[in-house]
mmCIF file of C-alpha atoms in Angstrom:
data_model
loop_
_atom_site.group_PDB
_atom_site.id
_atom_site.type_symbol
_atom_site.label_atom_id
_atom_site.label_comp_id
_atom_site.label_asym_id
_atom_site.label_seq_id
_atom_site.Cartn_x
_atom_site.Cartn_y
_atom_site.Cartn_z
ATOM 1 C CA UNK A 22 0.000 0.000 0.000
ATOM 2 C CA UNK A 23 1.259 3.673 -0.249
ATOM 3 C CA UNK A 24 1.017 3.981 3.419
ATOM 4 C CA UNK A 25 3.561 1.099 3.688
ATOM 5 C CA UNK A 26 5.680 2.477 0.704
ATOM 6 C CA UNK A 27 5.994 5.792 2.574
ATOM 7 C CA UNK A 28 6.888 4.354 5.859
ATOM 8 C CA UNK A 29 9.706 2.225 4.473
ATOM 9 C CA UNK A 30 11.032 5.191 2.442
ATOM 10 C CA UNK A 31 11.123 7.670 6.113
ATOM 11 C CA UNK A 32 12.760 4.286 7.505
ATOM 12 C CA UNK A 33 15.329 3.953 5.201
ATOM 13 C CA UNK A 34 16.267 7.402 5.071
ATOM 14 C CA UNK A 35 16.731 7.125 8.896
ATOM 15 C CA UNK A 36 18.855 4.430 8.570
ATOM 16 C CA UNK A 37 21.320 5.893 5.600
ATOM 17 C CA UNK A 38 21.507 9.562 6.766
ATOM 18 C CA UNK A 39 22.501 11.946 9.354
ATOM 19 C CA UNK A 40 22.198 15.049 6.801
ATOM 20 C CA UNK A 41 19.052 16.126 9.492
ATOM 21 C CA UNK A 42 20.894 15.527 12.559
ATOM 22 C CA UNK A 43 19.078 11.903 12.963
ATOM 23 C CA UNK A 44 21.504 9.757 15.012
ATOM 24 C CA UNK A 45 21.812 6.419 13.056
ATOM 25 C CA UNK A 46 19.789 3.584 14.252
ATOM 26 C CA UNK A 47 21.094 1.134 16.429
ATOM 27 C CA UNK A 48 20.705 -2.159 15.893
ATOM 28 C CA UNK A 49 19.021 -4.473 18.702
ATOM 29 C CA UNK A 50 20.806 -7.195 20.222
ATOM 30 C CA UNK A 51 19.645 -11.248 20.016
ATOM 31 C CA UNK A 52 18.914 -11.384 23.601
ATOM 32 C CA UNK A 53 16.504 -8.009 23.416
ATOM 33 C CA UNK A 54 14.814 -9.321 20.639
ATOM 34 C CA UNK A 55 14.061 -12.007 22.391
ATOM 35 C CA UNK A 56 12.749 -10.015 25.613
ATOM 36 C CA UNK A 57 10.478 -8.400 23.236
ATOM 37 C CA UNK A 58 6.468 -9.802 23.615
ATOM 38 C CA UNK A 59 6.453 -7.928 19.960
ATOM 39 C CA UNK A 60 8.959 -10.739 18.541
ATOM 40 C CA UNK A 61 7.152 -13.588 19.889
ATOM 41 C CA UNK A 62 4.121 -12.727 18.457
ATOM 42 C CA UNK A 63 5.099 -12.932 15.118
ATOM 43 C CA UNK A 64 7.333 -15.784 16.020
ATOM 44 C CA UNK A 65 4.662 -17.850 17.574
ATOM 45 C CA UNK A 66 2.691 -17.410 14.706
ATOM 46 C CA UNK A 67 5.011 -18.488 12.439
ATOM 47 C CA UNK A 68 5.531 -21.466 14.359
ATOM 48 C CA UNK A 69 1.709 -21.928 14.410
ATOM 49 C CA UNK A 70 1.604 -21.424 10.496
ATOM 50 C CA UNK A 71 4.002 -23.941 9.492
ATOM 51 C CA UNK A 72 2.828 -26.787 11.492
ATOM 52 C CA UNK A 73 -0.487 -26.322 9.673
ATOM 53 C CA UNK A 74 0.159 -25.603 6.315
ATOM 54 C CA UNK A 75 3.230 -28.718 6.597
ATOM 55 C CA UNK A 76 0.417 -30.974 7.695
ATOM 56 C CA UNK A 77 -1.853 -30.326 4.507
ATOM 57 C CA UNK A 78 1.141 -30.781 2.727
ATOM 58 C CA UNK A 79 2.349 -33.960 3.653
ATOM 59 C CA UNK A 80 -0.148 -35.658 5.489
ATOM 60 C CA UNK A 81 -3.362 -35.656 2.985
ATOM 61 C CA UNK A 82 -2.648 -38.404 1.317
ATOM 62 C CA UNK A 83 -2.064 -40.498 4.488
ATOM 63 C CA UNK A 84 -4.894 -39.040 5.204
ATOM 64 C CA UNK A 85 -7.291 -39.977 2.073
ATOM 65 C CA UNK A 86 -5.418 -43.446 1.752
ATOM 66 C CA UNK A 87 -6.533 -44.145 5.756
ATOM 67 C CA UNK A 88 -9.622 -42.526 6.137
ATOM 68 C CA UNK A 89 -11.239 -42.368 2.579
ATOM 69 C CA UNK A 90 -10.245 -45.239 1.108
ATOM 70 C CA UNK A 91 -8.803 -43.036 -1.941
ATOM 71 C CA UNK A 92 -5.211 -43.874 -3.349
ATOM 72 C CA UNK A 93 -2.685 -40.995 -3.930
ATOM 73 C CA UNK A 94 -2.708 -41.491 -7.343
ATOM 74 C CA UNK A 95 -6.218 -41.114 -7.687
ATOM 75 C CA UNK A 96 -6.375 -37.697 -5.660
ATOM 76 C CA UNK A 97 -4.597 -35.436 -8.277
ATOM 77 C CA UNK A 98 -7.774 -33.244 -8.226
ATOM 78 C CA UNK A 99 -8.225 -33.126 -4.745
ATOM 79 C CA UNK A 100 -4.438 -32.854 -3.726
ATOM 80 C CA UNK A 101 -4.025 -29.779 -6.627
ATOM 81 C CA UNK A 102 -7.293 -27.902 -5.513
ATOM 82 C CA UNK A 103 -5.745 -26.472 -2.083
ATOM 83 C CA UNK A 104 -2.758 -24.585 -3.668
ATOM 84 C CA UNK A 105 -4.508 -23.846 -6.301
ATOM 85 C CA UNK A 106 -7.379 -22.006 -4.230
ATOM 86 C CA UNK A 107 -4.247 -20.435 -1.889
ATOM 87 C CA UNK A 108 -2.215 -18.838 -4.840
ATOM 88 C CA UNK A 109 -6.133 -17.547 -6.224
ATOM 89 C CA UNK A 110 -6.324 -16.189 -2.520
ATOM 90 C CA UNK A 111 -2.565 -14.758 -2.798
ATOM 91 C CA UNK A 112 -3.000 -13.528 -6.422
ATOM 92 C CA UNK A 113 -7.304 -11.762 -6.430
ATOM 93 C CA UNK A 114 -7.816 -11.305 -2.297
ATOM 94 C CA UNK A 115 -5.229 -10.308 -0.411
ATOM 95 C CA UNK A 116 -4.573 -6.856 -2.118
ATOM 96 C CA UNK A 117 -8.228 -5.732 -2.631
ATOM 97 C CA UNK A 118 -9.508 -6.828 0.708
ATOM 98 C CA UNK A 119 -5.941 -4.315 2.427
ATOM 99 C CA UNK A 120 -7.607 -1.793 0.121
ATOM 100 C CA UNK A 121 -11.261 -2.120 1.241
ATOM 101 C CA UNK A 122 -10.095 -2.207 5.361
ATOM 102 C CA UNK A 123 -7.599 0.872 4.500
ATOM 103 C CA UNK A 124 -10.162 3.255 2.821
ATOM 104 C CA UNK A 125 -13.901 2.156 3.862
ATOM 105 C CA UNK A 126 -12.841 0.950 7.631
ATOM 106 C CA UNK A 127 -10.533 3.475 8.034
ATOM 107 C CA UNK A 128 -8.112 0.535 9.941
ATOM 108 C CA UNK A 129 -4.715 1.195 10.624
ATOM 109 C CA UNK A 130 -1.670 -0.897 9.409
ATOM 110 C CA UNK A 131 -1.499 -2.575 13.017
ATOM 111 C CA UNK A 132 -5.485 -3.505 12.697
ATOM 112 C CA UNK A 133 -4.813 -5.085 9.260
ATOM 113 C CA UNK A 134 -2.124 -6.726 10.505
ATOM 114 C CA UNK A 135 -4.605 -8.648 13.364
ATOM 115 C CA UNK A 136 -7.114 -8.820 10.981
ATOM 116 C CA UNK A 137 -5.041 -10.893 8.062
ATOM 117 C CA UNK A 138 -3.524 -12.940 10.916
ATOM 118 C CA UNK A 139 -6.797 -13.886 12.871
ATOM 119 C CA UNK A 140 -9.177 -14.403 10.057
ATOM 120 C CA UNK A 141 -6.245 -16.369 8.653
ATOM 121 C CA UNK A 142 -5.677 -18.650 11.850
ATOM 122 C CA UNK A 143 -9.387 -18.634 12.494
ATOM 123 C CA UNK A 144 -10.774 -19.777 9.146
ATOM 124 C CA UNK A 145 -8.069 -22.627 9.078
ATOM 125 C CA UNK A 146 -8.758 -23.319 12.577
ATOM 126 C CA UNK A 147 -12.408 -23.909 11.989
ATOM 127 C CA UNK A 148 -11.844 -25.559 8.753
ATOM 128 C CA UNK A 149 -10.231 -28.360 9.554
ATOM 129 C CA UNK A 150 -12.795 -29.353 12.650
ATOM 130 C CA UNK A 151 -14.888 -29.620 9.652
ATOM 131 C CA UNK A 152 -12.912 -32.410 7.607
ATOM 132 C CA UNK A 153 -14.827 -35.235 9.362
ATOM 133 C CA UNK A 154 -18.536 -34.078 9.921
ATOM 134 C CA UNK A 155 -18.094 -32.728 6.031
ATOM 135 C CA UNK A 156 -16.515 -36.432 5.183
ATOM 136 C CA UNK A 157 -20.203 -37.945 7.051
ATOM 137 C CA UNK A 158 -22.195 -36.153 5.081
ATOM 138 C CA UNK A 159 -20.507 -35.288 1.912
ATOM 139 C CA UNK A 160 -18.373 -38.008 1.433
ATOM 140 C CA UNK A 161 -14.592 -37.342 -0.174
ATOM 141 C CA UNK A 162 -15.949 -34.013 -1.665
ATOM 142 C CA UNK A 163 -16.720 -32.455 2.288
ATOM 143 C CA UNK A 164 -13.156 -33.757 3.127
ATOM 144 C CA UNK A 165 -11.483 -32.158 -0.001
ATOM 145 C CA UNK A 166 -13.542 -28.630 0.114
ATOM 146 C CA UNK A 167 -12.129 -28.530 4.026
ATOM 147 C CA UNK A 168 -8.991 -29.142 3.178
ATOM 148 C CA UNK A 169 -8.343 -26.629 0.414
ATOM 149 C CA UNK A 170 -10.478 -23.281 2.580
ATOM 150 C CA UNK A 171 -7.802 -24.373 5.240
ATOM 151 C CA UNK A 172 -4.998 -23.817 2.576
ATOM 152 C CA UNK A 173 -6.828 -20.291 1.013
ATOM 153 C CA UNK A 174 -7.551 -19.378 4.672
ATOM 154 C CA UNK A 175 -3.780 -19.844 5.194
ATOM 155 C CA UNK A 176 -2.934 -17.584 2.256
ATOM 156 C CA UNK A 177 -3.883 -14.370 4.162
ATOM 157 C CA UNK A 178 -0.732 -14.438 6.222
ATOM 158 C CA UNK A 179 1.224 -12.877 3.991
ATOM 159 C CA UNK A 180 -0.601 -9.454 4.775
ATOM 160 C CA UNK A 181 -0.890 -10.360 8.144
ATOM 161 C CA UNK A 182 1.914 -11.288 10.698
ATOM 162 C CA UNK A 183 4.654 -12.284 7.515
ATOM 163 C CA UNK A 184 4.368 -8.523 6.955
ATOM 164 C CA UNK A 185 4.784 -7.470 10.347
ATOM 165 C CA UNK A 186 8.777 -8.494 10.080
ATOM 166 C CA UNK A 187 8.967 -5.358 7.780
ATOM 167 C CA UNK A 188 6.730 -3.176 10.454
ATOM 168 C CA UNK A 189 8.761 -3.631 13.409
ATOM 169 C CA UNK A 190 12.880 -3.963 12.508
ATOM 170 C CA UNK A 191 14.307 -1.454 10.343
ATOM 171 C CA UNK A 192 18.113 -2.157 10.943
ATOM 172 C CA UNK A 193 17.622 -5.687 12.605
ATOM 173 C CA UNK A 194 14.856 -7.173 9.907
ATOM 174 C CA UNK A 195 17.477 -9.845 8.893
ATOM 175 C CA UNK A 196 18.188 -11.066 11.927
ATOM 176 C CA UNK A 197 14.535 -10.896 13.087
ATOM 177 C CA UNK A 198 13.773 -12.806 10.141
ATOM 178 C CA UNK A 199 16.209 -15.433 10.397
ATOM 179 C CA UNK A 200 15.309 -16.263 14.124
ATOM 180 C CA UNK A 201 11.678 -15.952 13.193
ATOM 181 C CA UNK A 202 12.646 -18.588 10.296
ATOM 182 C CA UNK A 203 14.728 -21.150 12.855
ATOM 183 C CA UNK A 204 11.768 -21.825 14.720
ATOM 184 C CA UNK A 205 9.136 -22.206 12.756
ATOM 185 C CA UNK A 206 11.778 -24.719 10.747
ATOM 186 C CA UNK A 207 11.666 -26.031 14.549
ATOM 187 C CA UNK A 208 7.860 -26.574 14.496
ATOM 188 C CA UNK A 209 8.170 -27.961 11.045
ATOM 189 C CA UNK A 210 11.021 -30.888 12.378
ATOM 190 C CA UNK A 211 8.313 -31.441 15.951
ATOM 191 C CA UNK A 212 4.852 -30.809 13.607
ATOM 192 C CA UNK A 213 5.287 -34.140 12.112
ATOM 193 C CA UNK A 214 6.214 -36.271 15.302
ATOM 194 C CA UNK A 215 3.453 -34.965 17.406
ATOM 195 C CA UNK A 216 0.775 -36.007 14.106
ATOM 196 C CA UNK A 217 2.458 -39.224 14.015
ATOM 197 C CA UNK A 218 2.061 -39.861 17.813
ATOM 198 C CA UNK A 219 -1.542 -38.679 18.387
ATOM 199 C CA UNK A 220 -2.409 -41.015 14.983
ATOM 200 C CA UNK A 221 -0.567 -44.158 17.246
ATOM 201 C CA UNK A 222 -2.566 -42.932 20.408
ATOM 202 C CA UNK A 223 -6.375 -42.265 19.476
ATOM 203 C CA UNK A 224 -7.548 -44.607 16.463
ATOM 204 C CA UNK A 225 -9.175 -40.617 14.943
ATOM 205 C CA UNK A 226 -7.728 -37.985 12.914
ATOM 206 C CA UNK A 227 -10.413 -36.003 14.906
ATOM 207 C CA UNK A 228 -7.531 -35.066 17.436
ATOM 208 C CA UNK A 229 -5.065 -34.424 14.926
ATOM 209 C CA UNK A 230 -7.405 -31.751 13.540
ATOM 210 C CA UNK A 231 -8.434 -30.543 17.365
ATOM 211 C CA UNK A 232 -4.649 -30.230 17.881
ATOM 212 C CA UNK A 233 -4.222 -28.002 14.951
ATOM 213 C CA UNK A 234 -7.549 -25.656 15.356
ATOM 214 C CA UNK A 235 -6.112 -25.470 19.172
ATOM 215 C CA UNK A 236 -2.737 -24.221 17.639
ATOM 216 C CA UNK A 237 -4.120 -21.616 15.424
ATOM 217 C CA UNK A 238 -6.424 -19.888 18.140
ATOM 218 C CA UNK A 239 -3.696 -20.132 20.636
ATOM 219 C CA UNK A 240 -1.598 -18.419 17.880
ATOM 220 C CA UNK A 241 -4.186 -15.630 17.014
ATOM 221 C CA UNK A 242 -4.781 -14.926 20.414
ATOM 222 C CA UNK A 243 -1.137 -14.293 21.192
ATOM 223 C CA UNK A 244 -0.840 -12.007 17.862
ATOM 224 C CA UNK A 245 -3.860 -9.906 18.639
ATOM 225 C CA UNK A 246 -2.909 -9.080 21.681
ATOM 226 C CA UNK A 247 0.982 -8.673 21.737
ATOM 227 C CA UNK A 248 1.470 -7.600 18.096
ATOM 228 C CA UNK A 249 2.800 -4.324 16.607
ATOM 229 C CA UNK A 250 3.528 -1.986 13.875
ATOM 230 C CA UNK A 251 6.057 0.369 16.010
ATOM 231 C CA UNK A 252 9.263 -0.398 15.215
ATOM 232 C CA UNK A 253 11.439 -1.909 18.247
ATOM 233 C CA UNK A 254 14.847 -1.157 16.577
#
């Protein structure tokens, strides 16, 4: 948006000149990031993002093989509809729907921000506690249409707490970013072994899917309340 295009321009004229007196910024150290409730809200939902989204992507067709009866192989439609509706998400939502809060809600970047993130972790959330009553009644078709509004509810992140990185480091976004980046590759490595266990422990994918909707909400609640736009560097 312009609003962010002016706000990176001010910050990076901060950062490369003193020619109006500005001191230069100083950049934060690991440990303050990491004191920072700020940091570990975008962390946390990071973390919270790729366990999700790495469970669509490598557990459906455990999932249809186990539960549906329906072999890999014979899935292409239903394993290429969930990207396919996140990219449409990515490509014709995202940027209108910014537009829409920014001039008829009269939101703020910070109230985007929540709003991409929540609705994002919400609508995921809720989708996937709807795989199995949608399998009872629909069949494979419930299960598949569940699947794929978790991966387009997913696709909102990117205007919600993956843009925050930008909002809140000016001189330290690299750093932010790579820590932010180590552990949700963390969640990614423990994602799969906790799916694997509860599947050995309860004979459902019910808590599988509980575990997951729990993750999200836990997630958006942490953003929504701990999140911001003011830079901490």
């Amino acid at each position: 948006s312009e609003a962010e295009r002016a706000y990176l321009a001010q910050a990076l004229t901060q950062h490369t000149g003193t020619s109006k007196g500005k001191l230069p910024l100083k950049r934060l150290s690991i440990s303050k990031m990491l004191s920072l409730p700020a940091i570990w809200a975008i962390f946390c939902s990071h973390m919270a993002f790729n366990f999700g989204v790495y469970f669509l992507t490598s557990w459906g067709p455990t999932y249809y093989k186990d539960s549906l009866g329906v072999r890999p192989e014979d899935a292409s439609f239903a394993f290429f509809l969930p990207p396919a509706l996140n990219f449409a998400t990515k490509l014709l939502l995202n940027k209108p729907l910014e537009r829409y809060m920014r001039a008829s809600r009269h939101m703020t970047t910070l109230q985007c921000r929540r709003a991409f993130t929540v609705l994002g972790f919400g609508g995921s959330g809720l989708a996937m506690l709807l795989v199995i009553p949608a399998q009872s009644i629909f069949g494979a078709g419930g299960s598949t249409a569940c699947w794929a509004l978790t991966s387009a509810f997913a696709a909102l992140h990117p205007a919600g707490f993956k843009a925050n990185y930008m909002d809140i480091a000016r001189t330290s976004s690299g750093v932010v970013s790579g820590l932010g980046n180590t552990f949700a590759s963390l969640s990614s490595y423990v994602g799969p072994l906790l799916v694997a266990w509860l599947l050995r422990a309860f004979p459902s994918w019910l808590p599988v899917f509980a575990t997951i909707a729990s993750v999200n909400l836990a997630a958006a609640t942490v953003f929504a309340s701990f999140s911001t736009t003011t830079p901490v560097d």
